[in-house]
Amino acid sequence: MKIVLLGYMASGKSSIGKELSKHLKMNFIDLDDYIIEKEKETITEIFNQKGEIYFRNIENKYLKEILSKQDDFILSLGGGTPCYANNMELINEKATISIYLQGNVSTVVERLISEKAKRPIIASLNDDKIPEFVAKHLFERRFYYEQAKIIIKIDAKTKTEIVNELALLLD
Ligand code: S3P
Protein backbone atom coordinates (compact mmCIF):
# COMPACT_ATOMS: atom_id res chain seq x y z
CA MET A 1 0.00 0.00 0.00
CA LYS A 2 1.28 3.46 -0.97
CA ILE A 3 -0.46 6.23 0.93
CA VAL A 4 0.07 9.87 -0.07
CA LEU A 5 -0.89 12.78 2.19
CA LEU A 6 -1.32 16.22 0.68
CA GLY A 7 -2.65 19.63 1.62
CA TYR A 8 -1.69 23.23 2.26
CA MET A 9 1.29 24.28 4.38
CA ALA A 10 0.67 23.69 8.09
CA SER A 11 -2.21 21.28 7.53
CA GLY A 12 -0.32 18.60 9.49
CA LYS A 13 0.85 16.39 6.62
CA SER A 14 4.20 15.51 8.22
CA SER A 15 3.10 15.05 11.82
CA ILE A 16 -0.03 13.10 10.89
CA GLY A 17 1.93 10.99 8.39
CA LYS A 18 4.53 10.14 11.02
CA GLU A 19 1.89 9.21 13.60
CA LEU A 20 -0.15 7.19 11.11
CA SER A 21 2.97 5.29 10.04
CA LYS A 22 3.54 4.17 13.67
CA HIS A 23 -0.09 3.15 13.93
CA LEU A 24 -0.03 1.13 10.70
CA LYS A 25 3.59 -0.01 11.17
CA MET A 26 4.52 1.36 7.79
CA ASN A 27 7.57 3.14 6.44
CA PHE A 28 7.25 6.94 6.50
CA ILE A 29 8.74 9.37 3.96
CA ASP A 30 8.50 13.15 4.12
CA LEU A 31 9.16 14.62 0.67
CA ASP A 32 10.72 17.86 2.00
CA ASP A 33 13.07 15.87 4.29
CA TYR A 34 13.94 13.55 1.41
CA ILE A 35 14.86 16.59 -0.72
CA ILE A 36 16.94 18.07 2.13
CA GLU A 37 18.82 14.79 2.52
CA LYS A 38 19.48 14.35 -1.19
CA GLU A 39 20.43 17.96 -1.90
CA LYS A 40 22.24 18.49 1.42
CA GLU A 41 20.55 21.89 1.78
CA THR A 42 17.46 23.16 3.57
CA ILE A 43 14.32 24.08 1.58
CA THR A 44 14.95 27.76 2.40
CA GLU A 45 18.54 27.53 1.11
CA ILE A 46 17.36 25.89 -2.12
CA PHE A 47 14.69 28.57 -2.66
CA ASN A 48 17.06 31.42 -1.86
CA GLN A 49 20.13 30.20 -3.72
CA LYS A 50 18.67 28.32 -6.68
CA GLY A 51 15.13 29.65 -6.94
CA GLU A 52 11.66 28.15 -6.90
CA ILE A 53 11.80 26.73 -10.46
CA TYR A 54 14.85 24.66 -9.52
CA PHE A 55 13.02 23.48 -6.40
CA ARG A 56 9.90 22.49 -8.40
CA ASN A 57 12.06 20.51 -10.82
CA ILE A 58 13.84 18.49 -8.16
CA GLU A 59 10.57 18.10 -6.22
CA ASN A 60 9.12 16.41 -9.34
CA LYS A 61 12.26 14.28 -9.78
CA TYR A 62 12.30 13.01 -6.18
CA LEU A 63 8.54 12.48 -6.16
CA LYS A 64 8.92 10.16 -9.18
CA GLU A 65 11.84 8.40 -7.50
CA ILE A 66 9.78 7.71 -4.36
CA LEU A 67 6.61 6.70 -6.21
CA SER A 68 8.53 4.12 -8.24
CA LYS A 69 9.75 2.31 -5.10
CA GLN A 70 8.48 -1.23 -4.78
CA ASP A 71 7.86 -1.23 -1.04
CA ASP A 72 4.95 0.24 0.89
CA PHE A 73 5.08 3.70 2.44
CA ILE A 74 3.22 6.69 3.74
CA LEU A 75 4.43 9.79 1.91
CA SER A 76 3.78 13.34 3.08
CA LEU A 77 4.14 15.88 0.28
CA GLY A 78 5.10 19.56 0.39
CA GLY A 79 2.18 21.98 0.17
CA GLY A 80 2.89 22.86 -3.45
CA THR A 81 3.78 19.38 -4.75
CA PRO A 82 0.36 18.48 -6.26
CA CYS A 83 0.16 21.81 -8.10
CA TYR A 84 3.23 21.57 -10.37
CA ALA A 85 4.24 19.51 -13.43
CA ASN A 86 2.12 16.38 -13.77
CA ASN A 87 2.56 15.54 -10.10
CA MET A 88 -1.10 15.01 -9.18
CA GLU A 89 -1.59 12.74 -12.18
CA LEU A 90 1.51 10.74 -11.21
CA ILE A 91 0.33 10.46 -7.62
CA ASN A 92 -3.09 9.15 -8.57
CA GLU A 93 -1.55 6.73 -11.03
CA LYS A 94 1.11 5.27 -8.72
CA ALA A 95 -0.30 5.56 -5.20
CA THR A 96 -2.88 3.23 -3.71
CA ILE A 97 -4.61 6.22 -2.18
CA SER A 98 -4.20 10.00 -2.04
CA ILE A 99 -5.61 11.92 0.91
CA TYR A 100 -6.19 15.68 1.09
CA LEU A 101 -5.99 17.07 4.62
CA GLN A 102 -8.35 20.00 4.17
CA GLY A 103 -8.21 22.96 6.55
CA ASN A 104 -9.98 26.31 6.45
CA VAL A 105 -8.00 29.49 5.85
CA SER A 106 -8.24 30.45 9.53
CA THR A 107 -6.89 27.09 10.73
CA VAL A 108 -3.77 27.19 8.57
CA VAL A 109 -3.18 30.94 9.00
CA GLU A 110 -3.02 30.64 12.76
CA ARG A 111 -0.41 27.87 12.55
CA LEU A 112 1.55 29.51 9.74
CA ILE A 113 2.05 32.79 11.57
CA SER A 114 3.88 30.99 14.34
CA GLU A 115 5.97 28.85 11.95
CA LYS A 116 6.65 31.41 9.22
CA ALA A 117 10.46 31.36 9.21
CA LYS A 118 10.94 27.88 7.75
CA ARG A 119 8.54 28.49 4.88
CA PRO A 120 10.14 30.50 2.06
CA ILE A 121 6.79 31.06 0.30
CA ILE A 122 5.50 33.25 3.15
CA ALA A 123 8.67 34.16 5.06
CA SER A 124 8.84 37.70 3.69
CA LEU A 125 5.16 38.55 4.25
CA ASN A 126 3.99 40.65 7.19
CA ASP A 127 1.67 38.74 9.50
CA ASP A 128 -1.27 40.96 8.56
CA LYS A 129 -0.86 40.03 4.86
CA ILE A 130 -0.91 36.29 5.48
CA PRO A 131 -4.71 35.71 5.68
CA GLU A 132 -5.34 37.30 2.27
CA PHE A 133 -2.35 35.53 0.72
CA VAL A 134 -3.46 32.14 2.04
CA ALA A 135 -7.08 32.67 0.96
CA LYS A 136 -6.00 33.39 -2.64
CA HIS A 137 -3.35 30.69 -2.66
CA LEU A 138 -5.73 28.03 -1.37
CA PHE A 139 -8.30 29.11 -3.96
CA GLU A 140 -5.73 28.50 -6.72
CA ARG A 141 -4.47 25.24 -5.28
CA ARG A 142 -7.74 23.56 -4.34
CA PHE A 143 -8.26 22.54 -7.97
CA TYR A 144 -5.25 20.21 -7.57
CA TYR A 145 -5.85 19.20 -3.96
CA GLU A 146 -9.41 18.19 -4.75
CA GLN A 147 -8.15 15.59 -7.22
CA ALA A 148 -7.18 13.49 -4.17
CA LYS A 149 -9.18 10.28 -3.81
CA ILE A 150 -10.19 11.14 -0.25
CA ILE A 151 -10.74 14.45 1.53
CA ILE A 152 -10.47 14.64 5.33
CA LYS A 153 -11.46 17.80 7.20
CA ILE A 154 -8.95 18.82 9.84
CA ASP A 155 -10.54 21.92 11.42
CA ALA A 156 -11.05 21.67 15.19
CA LYS A 157 -9.73 18.10 15.28
CA THR A 158 -6.73 16.89 17.27
CA LYS A 159 -3.87 15.01 15.62
CA THR A 160 -5.01 11.81 17.38
CA GLU A 161 -8.57 12.22 16.11
CA ILE A 162 -7.35 12.65 12.53
CA VAL A 163 -4.98 9.67 12.79
CA ASN A 164 -7.78 7.49 14.18
CA GLU A 165 -10.14 8.62 11.43
CA LEU A 166 -7.52 7.76 8.80
CA ALA A 167 -6.63 4.43 10.38
CA LEU A 168 -10.30 3.42 10.38
CA LEU A 169 -10.71 4.46 6.81
CA LEU A 170 -7.64 2.55 5.63
CA ASP A 171 -8.47 -0.59 7.56
C1 S3P B 1 5.66 24.72 -0.11
C2 S3P B 1 5.46 24.00 1.05
C3 S3P B 1 6.55 23.46 1.87
C4 S3P B 1 7.82 23.23 1.04
C5 S3P B 1 8.16 24.46 0.27
C6 S3P B 1 7.03 24.94 -0.65
C7 S3P B 1 4.50 25.25 -0.85
O1 S3P B 1 6.14 22.24 2.48
O2 S3P B 1 7.68 22.15 0.17
O3 S3P B 1 8.48 25.46 1.21
O4 S3P B 1 4.64 25.67 -2.01
O5 S3P B 1 3.36 25.24 -0.28
P1 S3P B 1 5.11 22.19 3.77
O6 S3P B 1 3.72 22.13 3.22
O7 S3P B 1 5.49 20.92 4.44
O8 S3P B 1 5.38 23.41 4.58
mmCIF file of C-alpha atoms and ligand atoms in Angstrom:
data_model
loop_
_atom_site.group_PDB
_atom_site.id
_atom_site.type_symbol
_atom_site.label_atom_id
_atom_site.label_comp_id
_atom_site.label_asym_id
_atom_site.label_seq_id
_atom_site.Cartn_x
_atom_site.Cartn_y
_atom_site.Cartn_z
ATOM 1 C CA MET A 1 0.000 0.000 0.000
ATOM 2 C CA LYS A 2 1.278 3.456 -0.967
ATOM 3 C CA ILE A 3 -0.456 6.235 0.929
ATOM 4 C CA VAL A 4 0.068 9.873 -0.074
ATOM 5 C CA LEU A 5 -0.894 12.782 2.194
ATOM 6 C CA LEU A 6 -1.325 16.219 0.683
ATOM 7 C CA GLY A 7 -2.651 19.633 1.624
ATOM 8 C CA TYR A 8 -1.692 23.232 2.258
ATOM 9 C CA MET A 9 1.294 24.282 4.377
ATOM 10 C CA ALA A 10 0.666 23.688 8.087
ATOM 11 C CA SER A 11 -2.209 21.275 7.527
ATOM 12 C CA GLY A 12 -0.320 18.600 9.489
ATOM 13 C CA LYS A 13 0.847 16.386 6.622
ATOM 14 C CA SER A 14 4.197 15.514 8.220
ATOM 15 C CA SER A 15 3.101 15.055 11.825
ATOM 16 C CA ILE A 16 -0.029 13.097 10.889
ATOM 17 C CA GLY A 17 1.931 10.993 8.389
ATOM 18 C CA LYS A 18 4.532 10.144 11.018
ATOM 19 C CA GLU A 19 1.894 9.213 13.598
ATOM 20 C CA LEU A 20 -0.146 7.187 11.110
ATOM 21 C CA SER A 21 2.972 5.285 10.044
ATOM 22 C CA LYS A 22 3.543 4.165 13.667
ATOM 23 C CA HIS A 23 -0.091 3.154 13.926
ATOM 24 C CA LEU A 24 -0.034 1.129 10.702
ATOM 25 C CA LYS A 25 3.587 -0.011 11.168
ATOM 26 C CA MET A 26 4.516 1.361 7.788
ATOM 27 C CA ASN A 27 7.566 3.143 6.442
ATOM 28 C CA PHE A 28 7.254 6.944 6.501
ATOM 29 C CA ILE A 29 8.742 9.371 3.961
ATOM 30 C CA ASP A 30 8.495 13.151 4.119
ATOM 31 C CA LEU A 31 9.164 14.625 0.669
ATOM 32 C CA ASP A 32 10.720 17.860 2.004
ATOM 33 C CA ASP A 33 13.068 15.874 4.288
ATOM 34 C CA TYR A 34 13.937 13.549 1.405
ATOM 35 C CA ILE A 35 14.860 16.591 -0.721
ATOM 36 C CA ILE A 36 16.945 18.074 2.128
ATOM 37 C CA GLU A 37 18.816 14.791 2.519
ATOM 38 C CA LYS A 38 19.476 14.351 -1.192
ATOM 39 C CA GLU A 39 20.434 17.957 -1.902
ATOM 40 C CA LYS A 40 22.240 18.486 1.418
ATOM 41 C CA GLU A 41 20.552 21.889 1.777
ATOM 42 C CA THR A 42 17.459 23.163 3.571
ATOM 43 C CA ILE A 43 14.324 24.076 1.583
ATOM 44 C CA THR A 44 14.951 27.757 2.403
ATOM 45 C CA GLU A 45 18.541 27.529 1.105
ATOM 46 C CA ILE A 46 17.362 25.886 -2.122
ATOM 47 C CA PHE A 47 14.687 28.572 -2.660
ATOM 48 C CA ASN A 48 17.056 31.423 -1.855
ATOM 49 C CA GLN A 49 20.126 30.204 -3.722
ATOM 50 C CA LYS A 50 18.675 28.322 -6.685
ATOM 51 C CA GLY A 51 15.134 29.646 -6.943
ATOM 52 C CA GLU A 52 11.659 28.147 -6.902
ATOM 53 C CA ILE A 53 11.803 26.734 -10.464
ATOM 54 C CA TYR A 54 14.852 24.655 -9.521
ATOM 55 C CA PHE A 55 13.018 23.481 -6.401
ATOM 56 C CA ARG A 56 9.897 22.490 -8.397
ATOM 57 C CA ASN A 57 12.064 20.509 -10.824
ATOM 58 C CA ILE A 58 13.837 18.489 -8.159
ATOM 59 C CA GLU A 59 10.572 18.099 -6.223
ATOM 60 C CA ASN A 60 9.119 16.411 -9.339
ATOM 61 C CA LYS A 61 12.260 14.278 -9.783
ATOM 62 C CA TYR A 62 12.298 13.013 -6.184
ATOM 63 C CA LEU A 63 8.536 12.477 -6.160
ATOM 64 C CA LYS A 64 8.917 10.163 -9.179
ATOM 65 C CA GLU A 65 11.844 8.400 -7.501
ATOM 66 C CA ILE A 66 9.784 7.709 -4.361
ATOM 67 C CA LEU A 67 6.614 6.699 -6.213
ATOM 68 C CA SER A 68 8.528 4.124 -8.241
ATOM 69 C CA LYS A 69 9.755 2.309 -5.096
ATOM 70 C CA GLN A 70 8.481 -1.227 -4.784
ATOM 71 C CA ASP A 71 7.865 -1.233 -1.039
ATOM 72 C CA ASP A 72 4.948 0.238 0.893
ATOM 73 C CA PHE A 73 5.084 3.699 2.437
ATOM 74 C CA ILE A 74 3.217 6.691 3.740
ATOM 75 C CA LEU A 75 4.432 9.785 1.908
ATOM 76 C CA SER A 76 3.784 13.343 3.084
ATOM 77 C CA LEU A 77 4.139 15.875 0.280
ATOM 78 C CA GLY A 78 5.098 19.555 0.392
ATOM 79 C CA GLY A 79 2.182 21.982 0.173
ATOM 80 C CA GLY A 80 2.887 22.855 -3.448
ATOM 81 C CA THR A 81 3.777 19.381 -4.753
ATOM 82 C CA PRO A 82 0.356 18.481 -6.257
ATOM 83 C CA CYS A 83 0.158 21.809 -8.097
ATOM 84 C CA TYR A 84 3.232 21.567 -10.365
ATOM 85 C CA ALA A 85 4.245 19.515 -13.427
ATOM 86 C CA ASN A 86 2.125 16.377 -13.775
ATOM 87 C CA ASN A 87 2.560 15.538 -10.097
ATOM 88 C CA MET A 88 -1.099 15.014 -9.185
ATOM 89 C CA GLU A 89 -1.594 12.738 -12.183
ATOM 90 C CA LEU A 90 1.508 10.738 -11.208
ATOM 91 C CA ILE A 91 0.333 10.458 -7.618
ATOM 92 C CA ASN A 92 -3.090 9.148 -8.566
ATOM 93 C CA GLU A 93 -1.545 6.730 -11.034
ATOM 94 C CA LYS A 94 1.111 5.268 -8.718
ATOM 95 C CA ALA A 95 -0.303 5.564 -5.197
ATOM 96 C CA THR A 96 -2.881 3.227 -3.713
ATOM 97 C CA ILE A 97 -4.609 6.218 -2.183
ATOM 98 C CA SER A 98 -4.199 10.004 -2.044
ATOM 99 C CA ILE A 99 -5.606 11.917 0.913
ATOM 100 C CA TYR A 100 -6.193 15.683 1.093
ATOM 101 C CA LEU A 101 -5.986 17.071 4.621
ATOM 102 C CA GLN A 102 -8.347 20.003 4.175
ATOM 103 C CA GLY A 103 -8.207 22.958 6.552
ATOM 104 C CA ASN A 104 -9.980 26.312 6.449
ATOM 105 C CA VAL A 105 -7.998 29.487 5.847
ATOM 106 C CA SER A 106 -8.244 30.455 9.533
ATOM 107 C CA THR A 107 -6.894 27.089 10.730
ATOM 108 C CA VAL A 108 -3.773 27.189 8.571
ATOM 109 C CA VAL A 109 -3.178 30.937 8.998
ATOM 110 C CA GLU A 110 -3.019 30.637 12.764
ATOM 111 C CA ARG A 111 -0.409 27.873 12.547
ATOM 112 C CA LEU A 112 1.548 29.515 9.743
ATOM 113 C CA ILE A 113 2.049 32.788 11.572
ATOM 114 C CA SER A 114 3.882 30.991 14.340
ATOM 115 C CA GLU A 115 5.967 28.846 11.946
ATOM 116 C CA LYS A 116 6.649 31.408 9.220
ATOM 117 C CA ALA A 117 10.462 31.356 9.205
ATOM 118 C CA LYS A 118 10.936 27.878 7.755
ATOM 119 C CA ARG A 119 8.539 28.488 4.876
ATOM 120 C CA PRO A 120 10.135 30.502 2.064
ATOM 121 C CA ILE A 121 6.789 31.056 0.304
ATOM 122 C CA ILE A 122 5.499 33.246 3.147
ATOM 123 C CA ALA A 123 8.673 34.161 5.059
ATOM 124 C CA SER A 124 8.839 37.703 3.685
ATOM 125 C CA LEU A 125 5.162 38.553 4.254
ATOM 126 C CA ASN A 126 3.987 40.652 7.186
ATOM 127 C CA ASP A 127 1.673 38.736 9.500
ATOM 128 C CA ASP A 128 -1.274 40.964 8.558
ATOM 129 C CA LYS A 129 -0.857 40.033 4.864
ATOM 130 C CA ILE A 130 -0.908 36.285 5.485
ATOM 131 C CA PRO A 131 -4.706 35.712 5.679
ATOM 132 C CA GLU A 132 -5.344 37.299 2.265
ATOM 133 C CA PHE A 133 -2.351 35.535 0.723
ATOM 134 C CA VAL A 134 -3.464 32.140 2.042
ATOM 135 C CA ALA A 135 -7.080 32.672 0.955
ATOM 136 C CA LYS A 136 -6.005 33.387 -2.642
ATOM 137 C CA HIS A 137 -3.347 30.690 -2.664
ATOM 138 C CA LEU A 138 -5.734 28.028 -1.373
ATOM 139 C CA PHE A 139 -8.297 29.114 -3.956
ATOM 140 C CA GLU A 140 -5.731 28.500 -6.722
ATOM 141 C CA ARG A 141 -4.472 25.243 -5.280
ATOM 142 C CA ARG A 142 -7.736 23.560 -4.340
ATOM 143 C CA PHE A 143 -8.260 22.537 -7.972
ATOM 144 C CA TYR A 144 -5.253 20.212 -7.573
ATOM 145 C CA TYR A 145 -5.846 19.201 -3.964
ATOM 146 C CA GLU A 146 -9.406 18.185 -4.749
ATOM 147 C CA GLN A 147 -8.147 15.586 -7.216
ATOM 148 C CA ALA A 148 -7.182 13.490 -4.174
ATOM 149 C CA LYS A 149 -9.181 10.276 -3.810
ATOM 150 C CA ILE A 150 -10.191 11.138 -0.253
ATOM 151 C CA ILE A 151 -10.740 14.453 1.532
ATOM 152 C CA ILE A 152 -10.470 14.641 5.326
ATOM 153 C CA LYS A 153 -11.463 17.802 7.198
ATOM 154 C CA ILE A 154 -8.955 18.816 9.845
ATOM 155 C CA ASP A 155 -10.536 21.916 11.420
ATOM 156 C CA ALA A 156 -11.050 21.672 15.186
ATOM 157 C CA LYS A 157 -9.729 18.098 15.282
ATOM 158 C CA THR A 158 -6.727 16.885 17.270
ATOM 159 C CA LYS A 159 -3.875 15.008 15.625
ATOM 160 C CA THR A 160 -5.010 11.806 17.377
ATOM 161 C CA GLU A 161 -8.574 12.223 16.109
ATOM 162 C CA ILE A 162 -7.352 12.655 12.533
ATOM 163 C CA VAL A 163 -4.981 9.673 12.786
ATOM 164 C CA ASN A 164 -7.777 7.486 14.178
ATOM 165 C CA GLU A 165 -10.141 8.621 11.429
ATOM 166 C CA LEU A 166 -7.523 7.760 8.802
ATOM 167 C CA ALA A 167 -6.627 4.428 10.376
ATOM 168 C CA LEU A 168 -10.296 3.419 10.382
ATOM 169 C CA LEU A 169 -10.711 4.459 6.807
ATOM 170 C CA LEU A 170 -7.640 2.553 5.633
ATOM 171 C CA ASP A 171 -8.471 -0.594 7.556
HETATM 172 C C1 S3P B 1 5.665 24.716 -0.106
HETATM 173 C C2 S3P B 1 5.464 24.004 1.054
HETATM 174 C C3 S3P B 1 6.554 23.457 1.867
HETATM 175 C C4 S3P B 1 7.821 23.232 1.038
HETATM 176 C C5 S3P B 1 8.155 24.460 0.271
HETATM 177 C C6 S3P B 1 7.031 24.941 -0.648
HETATM 178 C C7 S3P B 1 4.496 25.247 -0.849
HETATM 179 O O1 S3P B 1 6.138 22.241 2.485
HETATM 180 O O2 S3P B 1 7.675 22.148 0.166
HETATM 181 O O3 S3P B 1 8.475 25.455 1.212
HETATM 182 O O4 S3P B 1 4.639 25.667 -2.014
HETATM 183 O O5 S3P B 1 3.364 25.237 -0.280
HETATM 184 P P1 S3P B 1 5.105 22.188 3.765
HETATM 185 O O6 S3P B 1 3.718 22.129 3.221
HETATM 186 O O7 S3P B 1 5.493 20.915 4.437
HETATM 187 O O8 S3P B 1 5.377 23.409 4.577
#
